[in-house]
Amino acid sequence: MVFIKRFILMLQFMTTIPIPARLNVTQEDFGKGLVFAPVIGLTIGGMLAVSWYLLIQVFSPAITAVMTVIVYILLTGGLHLDGLADTADGIFSNRPRERILDIMRDSRIGTNGVLALVAVLLLDIMLISGINGEQTIKSLLLMPVAGRIGSLVGAGMSEYARQGEGLGRSFVEYCGPVQVIIGLIVSLAIFLGLLGKYAVIFVLPILMAFALSRFLGRKIGGVTGDILGAVCELN
C-alpha cells in the first residue's frame, strides 16, 4: 500500500535505521510522506528514552545527557543538524537573497553554522540533564515529535524559495493541508497519551514552527530543505 511505502520512505530518510527495502518513489511520496513525521519522531524518541534509561543506570546525569545526544545524532545521521548549520550560515551572512541561497547550498560549514550547532547541542544536553526521572522519559519521547511537527508545519504552510527542482521542493509542493491536519491530529494523540491535561502545550511547537518558518524564510522569500531541518532542530 502507498501509506506503508511512504512510512518506510520517511523512516529511511529521517533515520539511519537499516531497512532493507528498495522503494520506487516519486516527489509526491516525499511530500505526502511528511504526514508520518510525528510518528517517526516518536520512534526516535522511544529509542532515545530506552538509551537514556540504560545509560543512567551507569553514568551521571550529565554524562548520560551527552551520550543521549550522541545517540540522537547517530539515529538521525545529523540530517536536520546539517540543515540548521547551513541555514545559520546563510541567513546570518547579511548577504542578498541569491547569495544566501548559494551559501546554504555550500556543503562547507562556516562560523555561524558552527555556533548554531554548538548552541543547540549544548541546550539539548542541559535540558536532558536538568530533568529527572519519569519526566525525562516523557521529554525524550516528545522532543523529536515536536521537532518533526516543525518540519511538517513549515513545509505545509510555506512557499519554496529556490528556482528549479530539489528535495525541499518535493516537501513544500506536495505536503498540503490534508497532510498537516492528519499529522497534527496524530501528534495531539501522542501528547494526550503522554501528558494528559497538560497536552495543551501541543500548540507551542505549532506556533514555534510557524514563527520560525516565517522569520527564517523572510530574507529568501520562502523555505528550503535546510530551513525545514533548522525548524525541526529549533522546535
Short mmCIF file of C-alpha atoms in Angstrom, two decimals:
data_model
loop_
_atom_site.label_atom_id
_atom_site.label_comp_id
_atom_site.label_asym_id
_atom_site.label_seq_id
_atom_site.Cartn_x
_atom_site.Cartn_y
_atom_site.Cartn_z
CA MET A 1 0.00 0.00 0.00
CA VAL A 2 1.08 3.56 -0.69
CA PHE A 3 0.83 4.51 3.01
CA ILE A 4 3.22 1.76 4.05
CA LYS A 5 5.63 2.74 1.28
CA ARG A 6 5.62 6.37 2.38
CA PHE A 7 6.09 5.44 6.04
CA ILE A 8 9.10 3.27 5.18
CA LEU A 9 10.43 6.06 2.94
CA MET A 10 10.26 8.59 5.78
CA LEU A 11 11.88 6.12 8.17
CA GLN A 12 14.72 5.60 5.70
CA PHE A 13 15.06 9.32 5.03
CA MET A 14 14.81 10.67 8.58
CA THR A 15 16.76 7.96 10.41
CA THR A 16 19.73 5.67 9.95
CA ILE A 17 17.70 2.62 10.97
CA PRO A 18 18.69 -0.07 8.46
CA ILE A 19 15.61 -1.06 6.46
CA PRO A 20 16.46 -3.37 3.53
CA ALA A 21 13.69 -2.17 1.26
CA ARG A 22 14.11 -0.82 -2.27
CA LEU A 23 11.32 1.61 -2.96
CA ASN A 24 10.19 3.12 -6.24
CA VAL A 25 9.26 6.61 -5.08
CA THR A 26 8.24 9.94 -6.55
CA GLN A 27 8.50 13.54 -5.38
CA GLU A 28 4.87 13.26 -4.30
CA ASP A 29 5.77 10.36 -1.99
CA PHE A 30 8.33 12.53 -0.20
CA GLY A 31 5.93 15.44 0.28
CA LYS A 32 2.88 13.46 1.30
CA GLY A 33 5.04 11.12 3.37
CA LEU A 34 5.65 14.01 5.78
CA VAL A 35 2.31 13.09 7.35
CA PHE A 36 4.28 10.35 9.13
CA ALA A 37 6.89 12.76 10.52
CA PRO A 38 5.39 12.81 14.06
CA VAL A 39 5.34 9.01 14.16
CA ILE A 40 8.96 8.92 13.03
CA GLY A 41 9.69 11.42 15.80
CA LEU A 42 8.04 9.13 18.34
CA THR A 43 10.11 6.22 17.05
CA ILE A 44 13.30 8.23 17.51
CA GLY A 45 12.09 9.39 20.91
CA GLY A 46 11.44 5.83 22.01
CA MET A 47 14.98 4.82 21.16
CA LEU A 48 16.35 7.86 22.98
CA ALA A 49 14.26 7.08 26.06
CA VAL A 50 15.49 3.49 26.16
CA SER A 51 19.08 4.64 25.67
CA TRP A 52 18.78 7.20 28.46
CA TYR A 53 17.24 4.67 30.85
CA LEU A 54 20.05 2.19 30.28
CA LEU A 55 22.80 4.80 30.46
CA ILE A 56 21.54 6.50 33.64
CA GLN A 57 21.97 3.21 35.49
CA VAL A 58 25.72 3.52 34.99
CA PHE A 59 26.63 7.17 34.37
CA SER A 60 25.94 10.55 35.94
CA PRO A 61 23.06 12.68 34.58
CA ALA A 62 25.49 14.98 32.75
CA ILE A 63 27.37 12.18 31.00
CA THR A 64 24.11 10.39 30.25
CA ALA A 65 22.75 13.56 28.64
CA VAL A 66 25.83 13.90 26.43
CA MET A 67 25.66 10.26 25.37
CA THR A 68 21.92 10.52 24.69
CA VAL A 69 22.52 13.45 22.35
CA ILE A 70 25.21 11.40 20.60
CA VAL A 71 22.69 8.59 20.17
CA TYR A 72 20.29 11.11 18.64
CA ILE A 73 22.92 12.26 16.16
CA LEU A 74 23.69 8.66 15.22
CA LEU A 75 19.99 7.81 14.84
CA THR A 76 19.29 10.76 12.54
CA GLY A 77 22.62 10.93 10.76
CA GLY A 78 22.74 14.60 11.70
CA LEU A 79 20.24 15.26 8.90
CA HIS A 80 18.43 18.20 10.46
CA LEU A 81 21.53 19.48 12.23
CA ASP A 82 23.13 19.88 8.82
CA GLY A 83 20.14 21.96 7.75
CA LEU A 84 20.47 24.07 10.89
CA ALA A 85 24.14 24.79 10.18
CA ASP A 86 23.51 25.67 6.52
CA THR A 87 20.59 27.91 7.48
CA ALA A 88 22.61 29.77 10.10
CA ASP A 89 25.46 30.32 7.64
CA GLY A 90 23.10 31.71 5.02
CA ILE A 91 20.54 33.69 6.99
CA PHE A 92 23.07 35.39 9.25
CA SER A 93 25.54 36.22 6.48
CA ASN A 94 23.73 39.53 5.80
CA ARG A 95 24.04 38.97 2.05
CA PRO A 96 21.50 39.42 -0.78
CA ARG A 97 18.91 36.69 -1.37
CA GLU A 98 20.72 34.81 -4.15
CA ARG A 99 23.99 34.83 -2.23
CA ILE A 100 22.23 33.50 0.87
CA LEU A 101 20.86 30.59 -1.17
CA ASP A 102 24.33 29.89 -2.59
CA ILE A 103 25.83 29.86 0.91
CA MET A 104 23.13 27.49 2.14
CA ARG A 105 23.83 25.14 -0.77
CA ASP A 106 27.57 25.10 0.02
CA SER A 107 28.50 21.86 1.79
CA ARG A 108 31.20 23.63 3.82
CA ILE A 109 30.24 24.84 7.27
CA GLY A 110 31.01 28.38 8.39
CA THR A 111 31.34 30.18 11.69
CA ASN A 112 27.62 30.87 12.08
CA GLY A 113 26.84 27.23 11.38
CA VAL A 114 29.31 26.02 14.00
CA LEU A 115 27.95 28.46 16.58
CA ALA A 116 24.37 27.37 15.89
CA LEU A 117 25.27 23.68 16.23
CA VAL A 118 27.20 24.21 19.46
CA ALA A 119 24.40 26.32 20.96
CA VAL A 120 21.62 23.86 20.09
CA LEU A 121 23.54 20.76 21.18
CA LEU A 122 24.58 22.37 24.46
CA LEU A 123 20.99 23.41 25.11
CA ASP A 124 19.80 19.86 24.40
CA ILE A 125 22.36 18.46 26.83
CA MET A 126 21.42 20.96 29.53
CA LEU A 127 17.70 20.25 29.14
CA ILE A 128 18.15 16.48 29.29
CA SER A 129 20.47 16.61 32.30
CA GLY A 130 18.21 19.07 34.12
CA ILE A 131 15.09 16.89 34.03
CA ASN A 132 14.80 13.89 36.32
CA GLY A 133 13.10 10.52 36.33
CA GLU A 134 9.83 9.89 34.54
CA GLN A 135 9.72 13.43 33.16
CA THR A 136 12.96 12.77 31.30
CA ILE A 137 11.40 9.75 29.58
CA LYS A 138 8.37 11.78 28.52
CA SER A 139 10.54 14.67 27.37
CA LEU A 140 12.74 12.40 25.26
CA LEU A 141 9.66 10.83 23.69
CA LEU A 142 8.09 14.18 22.84
CA MET A 143 11.09 16.30 21.83
CA PRO A 144 11.60 14.56 18.45
CA VAL A 145 7.84 14.65 17.85
CA ALA A 146 7.76 18.40 18.45
CA GLY A 147 10.73 18.85 16.13
CA ARG A 148 9.07 16.98 13.29
CA ILE A 149 5.86 18.90 13.82
CA GLY A 150 8.06 21.83 12.90
CA SER A 151 9.10 20.30 9.58
CA LEU A 152 5.51 19.28 8.81
CA VAL A 153 4.00 22.70 9.54
CA GLY A 154 6.90 24.53 7.90
CA ALA A 155 6.53 22.56 4.67
CA GLY A 156 2.75 22.67 4.61
CA MET A 157 2.38 26.40 5.23
CA SER A 158 5.21 27.88 3.17
CA GLU A 159 6.39 28.55 -0.37
CA TYR A 160 9.59 27.07 -1.80
CA ALA A 161 12.37 29.63 -2.11
CA ARG A 162 14.58 28.19 -4.84
CA GLN A 163 14.12 28.00 -8.59
CA GLY A 164 14.21 24.56 -10.20
CA GLU A 165 13.91 21.13 -8.66
CA GLY A 166 15.12 19.94 -5.29
CA LEU A 167 14.13 17.63 -2.48
CA GLY A 168 12.90 20.60 -0.48
CA ARG A 169 10.51 21.46 -3.30
CA SER A 170 9.03 17.96 -3.07
CA PHE A 171 8.18 18.52 0.59
CA VAL A 172 6.78 22.03 0.15
CA GLU A 173 4.74 21.36 -3.00
CA TYR A 174 3.22 18.01 -2.02
CA CYS A 175 2.74 18.46 1.72
CA GLY A 176 -0.64 20.15 1.81
CA PRO A 177 -3.34 20.97 4.36
CA VAL A 178 -4.53 17.35 4.48
CA GLN A 179 -1.09 16.07 5.47
CA VAL A 180 -0.65 18.85 8.04
CA ILE A 181 -4.05 18.27 9.66
CA ILE A 182 -3.67 14.49 9.85
CA GLY A 183 -0.12 14.81 11.16
CA LEU A 184 -1.22 17.27 13.83
CA ILE A 185 -4.11 15.02 14.90
CA VAL A 186 -1.66 12.15 15.34
CA SER A 187 0.71 14.46 17.24
CA LEU A 188 -2.09 15.61 19.53
CA ALA A 189 -2.93 11.98 20.30
CA ILE A 190 0.71 11.37 21.24
CA PHE A 191 0.80 14.41 23.52
CA LEU A 192 -2.52 13.46 25.13
CA GLY A 193 -1.33 9.92 25.75
CA LEU A 194 1.83 11.10 27.50
CA LEU A 195 0.77 14.34 29.17
CA GLY A 196 -2.98 14.10 29.70
CA LYS A 197 -4.45 17.51 30.55
CA TYR A 198 -1.05 19.14 30.09
CA ALA A 199 -1.14 18.25 26.40
CA VAL A 200 -2.21 21.85 25.80
CA ILE A 201 1.48 22.60 25.28
CA PHE A 202 0.98 20.81 21.95
CA VAL A 203 0.16 24.22 20.46
CA LEU A 204 3.63 25.55 21.26
CA PRO A 205 5.59 23.60 18.60
CA ILE A 206 2.93 24.56 16.04
CA LEU A 207 3.24 28.27 16.81
CA MET A 208 7.02 27.99 17.02
CA ALA A 209 7.20 26.25 13.64
CA PHE A 210 5.01 28.88 12.01
CA ALA A 211 7.03 31.74 13.50
CA LEU A 212 10.40 30.21 12.66
CA SER A 213 9.40 29.40 9.08
CA ARG A 214 8.26 32.98 8.57
CA PHE A 215 11.31 34.50 10.25
CA LEU A 216 13.91 32.32 8.55
CA GLY A 217 12.20 32.49 5.18
CA ARG A 218 11.69 36.25 5.19
CA LYS A 219 15.05 37.02 3.64
CA ILE A 220 14.77 34.50 0.81
CA GLY A 221 11.06 34.54 0.03
CA GLY A 222 10.21 31.07 1.29
CA VAL A 223 11.72 27.96 2.80
CA THR A 224 14.22 25.35 1.65
CA GLY A 225 15.00 21.85 2.83
CA ASP A 226 17.72 23.32 5.05
CA ILE A 227 15.24 25.68 6.70
CA LEU A 228 12.85 22.80 7.36
CA GLY A 229 15.72 20.98 9.06
CA ALA A 230 16.58 24.06 11.10
CA VAL A 231 12.96 24.45 12.21
CA CYS A 232 12.97 20.80 13.28
CA GLU A 233 16.02 21.28 15.49
CA LEU A 234 14.98 24.64 16.92
CA ASN A 235 11.48 23.43 17.68
#
